[in-house]
Amino acid sequence: MRIDDFRGILSHRANRGRWLRTLGRAVSWQIRTRLSRPYLDLTMFDGIKMRCHFDSSIAREMIYNNGLPDYDEMRFFQHYLRPGDAFLDVGANEGIYTLLAASRLGKSGSIDSFEPNPGPLARLRENIALNGLDAVRVHPVAVGAEPGTVRFMLDDQRSHIDAASEHGESAEVSMVRLDDELSGRRYAAGKMDIEGAEPLAMRGAERMLSEANPPVWLLEVQGHVARYGLSEEEFFDWLAAHGYDLATYDSEARRLCYLDRAPAKGAADRGRPANVLAIARASRPDVEARVRA
């Protein structure tokens, strides 16, 4: 284990009061890796399990950070989601947010998870089957502004729509518009992490946005939108024009902290948020009341 991993376990807020147990699990993970064991089933989120494969950086983050690597953002969904809600996971990867939502929604809720990359898609389905999550609908497609097909770069951790004839392993995948694929369904919240293609996906969901559906989006902001010809500031100005305000979440105070502007490129490296919540302006009182309840 690297010294940075050890320091991260000690400092991460998800490990407060349990860092020794988490450290033991991380050491066990390292030993099993060296013994060529294929995976470890991690129990988290009120009994929901995740199959952690030893070649997965996402699985490592889950083990090292007690199942809450995005601490405030994941706690937001734990505080906000209710049994019977519907959740939208765009860029589900191996399914950590799908599993988190499933732990809150119960059998009466529903989840739509989108993942076009065959490697993570297989593990997403594996995790759904491991937990018997019949209410999860898997969409093995990309999401964009127009329906059709698109060249998709197949990096297991950072896969994305090809923006400029990039080199590397790729595949042709189907692409859909959310307005078409999810017609008539209402969602309590959504998460979108598609490596900078968020503006494309949102342009294909303008009807949903006009209806504040869902009223909350979690969006990753890491500077990747530039590969699609748009700055983060321009994208968030576009969201504001469509009725959504930016916020971060203070999970200790159960309080949304609204932002005057988008976090700058590389913000996560300078102590600023790596993710933001986009809250429908018309739904702010309801969203705030939910997280306080």
Coordinates of C-alpha atoms in Angstrom, one line a residue, residues 107-252:
K107 CA -38.7 -2.2 -3.8
S108 CA -41.2 0.5 -4.7
G109 CA -38.6 2.7 -6.3
S110 CA -37.1 2.5 -9.8
I111 CA -33.7 3.3 -11.4
D112 CA -32.6 3.9 -15.0
S113 CA -28.9 3.3 -15.5
F114 CA -27.0 4.2 -18.7
E115 CA -23.6 2.6 -19.5
P116 CA -22.4 1.9 -23.1
N117 CA -18.9 0.6 -22.3
P118 CA -19.1 -3.3 -22.4
G119 CA -16.5 -3.8 -19.5
P120 CA -18.2 -1.6 -16.9
L121 CA -21.6 -2.6 -18.3
A122 CA -20.9 -6.2 -17.5
R123 CA -19.9 -5.3 -13.9
L124 CA -23.0 -3.0 -13.5
R125 CA -25.2 -6.0 -14.4
E126 CA -23.2 -8.2 -12.1
N127 CA -23.8 -5.9 -9.2
I128 CA -27.5 -5.6 -10.0
A129 CA -27.9 -9.4 -10.1
L130 CA -25.8 -9.8 -6.9
N131 CA -28.5 -7.8 -5.1
G132 CA -31.6 -8.9 -7.0
L133 CA -32.4 -5.4 -8.0
D134 CA -35.4 -6.0 -10.3
A135 CA -36.3 -2.3 -10.3
V136 CA -33.2 -1.3 -12.2
R137 CA -33.5 -0.8 -15.9
V138 CA -30.1 -0.9 -17.7
H139 CA -29.7 1.0 -20.9
P140 CA -26.5 -0.1 -22.8
V141 CA -26.3 3.1 -24.8
A142 CA -24.6 6.5 -24.8
V143 CA -26.6 9.7 -24.2
G144 CA -26.3 12.8 -26.4
A145 CA -28.0 15.6 -28.2
E146 CA -29.2 13.5 -31.2
P147 CA -30.1 9.8 -31.7
G148 CA -27.9 7.6 -33.8
T149 CA -24.5 5.9 -33.4
V150 CA -21.3 7.3 -32.1
R151 CA -17.7 6.3 -31.7
F152 CA -17.0 5.5 -28.1
M153 CA -13.5 5.4 -26.5
L154 CA -13.3 2.2 -24.4
D155 CA -11.3 3.1 -21.3
D156 CA -12.7 1.1 -18.4
Q157 CA -12.4 4.1 -16.0
R158 CA -12.6 7.1 -18.3
S159 CA -14.6 6.0 -21.3
H160 CA -16.2 8.8 -23.3
I161 CA -17.7 9.8 -26.7
D162 CA -14.9 10.4 -29.2
A163 CA -14.5 14.2 -29.6
A164 CA -11.8 14.6 -32.2
S165 CA -10.7 11.3 -33.8
E166 CA -8.8 10.2 -30.8
H167 CA -6.5 7.2 -30.9
G168 CA -7.2 4.1 -28.8
E169 CA -9.6 1.2 -28.5
S170 CA -13.1 2.2 -29.5
A171 CA -16.4 0.9 -30.6
E172 CA -19.6 2.1 -32.4
V173 CA -22.4 2.4 -29.9
S174 CA -26.0 3.5 -30.1
M175 CA -26.8 7.0 -28.7
V176 CA -30.2 8.2 -27.5
R177 CA -31.8 11.5 -26.3
L178 CA -33.1 11.4 -22.7
D179 CA -36.2 13.2 -23.9
D180 CA -37.0 10.2 -26.1
E181 CA -35.7 7.4 -24.0
L182 CA -37.5 8.4 -20.8
S183 CA -40.6 10.0 -22.2
G184 CA -43.4 10.2 -19.5
R185 CA -41.2 9.2 -16.5
R186 CA -40.5 11.5 -13.6
Y187 CA -37.4 11.3 -11.4
A188 CA -36.5 12.6 -8.0
A189 CA -32.8 13.0 -8.8
G190 CA -30.2 12.2 -11.4
K191 CA -26.4 11.8 -11.5
M192 CA -24.5 12.4 -14.7
D193 CA -20.8 11.6 -15.1
I194 CA -19.9 11.1 -18.8
E195 CA -16.4 12.6 -19.0
G196 CA -17.3 16.1 -20.3
A197 CA -20.2 15.1 -22.7
E198 CA -22.7 16.4 -20.1
P199 CA -23.6 19.4 -22.4
L200 CA -24.5 17.1 -25.2
A201 CA -26.7 14.9 -23.0
M202 CA -28.4 17.9 -21.5
R203 CA -29.2 19.3 -25.0
G204 CA -31.1 16.0 -25.5
A205 CA -33.1 16.6 -22.3
E206 CA -34.4 20.1 -22.8
R207 CA -38.0 19.1 -22.4
M208 CA -37.2 17.3 -19.1
L209 CA -35.2 20.3 -17.9
S210 CA -38.1 22.6 -18.7
E211 CA -40.3 20.4 -16.4
A212 CA -37.6 20.4 -13.6
N213 CA -37.4 16.6 -14.2
P214 CA -35.5 15.7 -12.2
P215 CA -35.2 18.7 -9.8
V216 CA -31.7 17.7 -8.8
W217 CA -28.7 16.7 -10.9
L218 CA -25.2 15.7 -9.7
L219 CA -22.6 16.7 -12.3
E220 CA -18.9 16.1 -12.3
V221 CA -16.8 19.2 -13.2
Q222 CA -13.3 18.3 -14.1
G223 CA -12.6 20.4 -17.2
H224 CA -13.5 17.7 -19.6
V225 CA -16.3 19.7 -21.3
A226 CA -13.6 21.6 -23.2
R227 CA -13.1 18.5 -25.4
Y228 CA -16.6 19.1 -26.8
G229 CA -16.0 22.8 -27.6
L230 CA -17.5 24.4 -24.5
S231 CA -16.1 25.9 -21.3
E232 CA -17.5 24.9 -17.9
E233 CA -18.7 28.5 -17.4
E234 CA -20.6 28.4 -20.7
F235 CA -22.2 25.1 -19.8
F236 CA -23.3 26.3 -16.3
D237 CA -24.6 29.6 -17.8
W238 CA -26.7 27.4 -20.1
L239 CA -28.0 25.4 -17.2
A240 CA -28.9 28.7 -15.4
A241 CA -30.8 29.8 -18.4
H242 CA -32.8 26.5 -18.2
G243 CA -33.7 27.1 -14.6
Y244 CA -31.0 25.3 -12.6
D245 CA -28.7 26.8 -10.0
L246 CA -25.4 25.3 -8.8
A247 CA -24.7 24.2 -5.3
T248 CA -22.5 22.0 -3.1
Y249 CA -23.7 20.1 -0.1
D250 CA -22.6 20.4 3.5
S251 CA -23.6 16.9 4.7
E252 CA -22.8 17.7 8.4

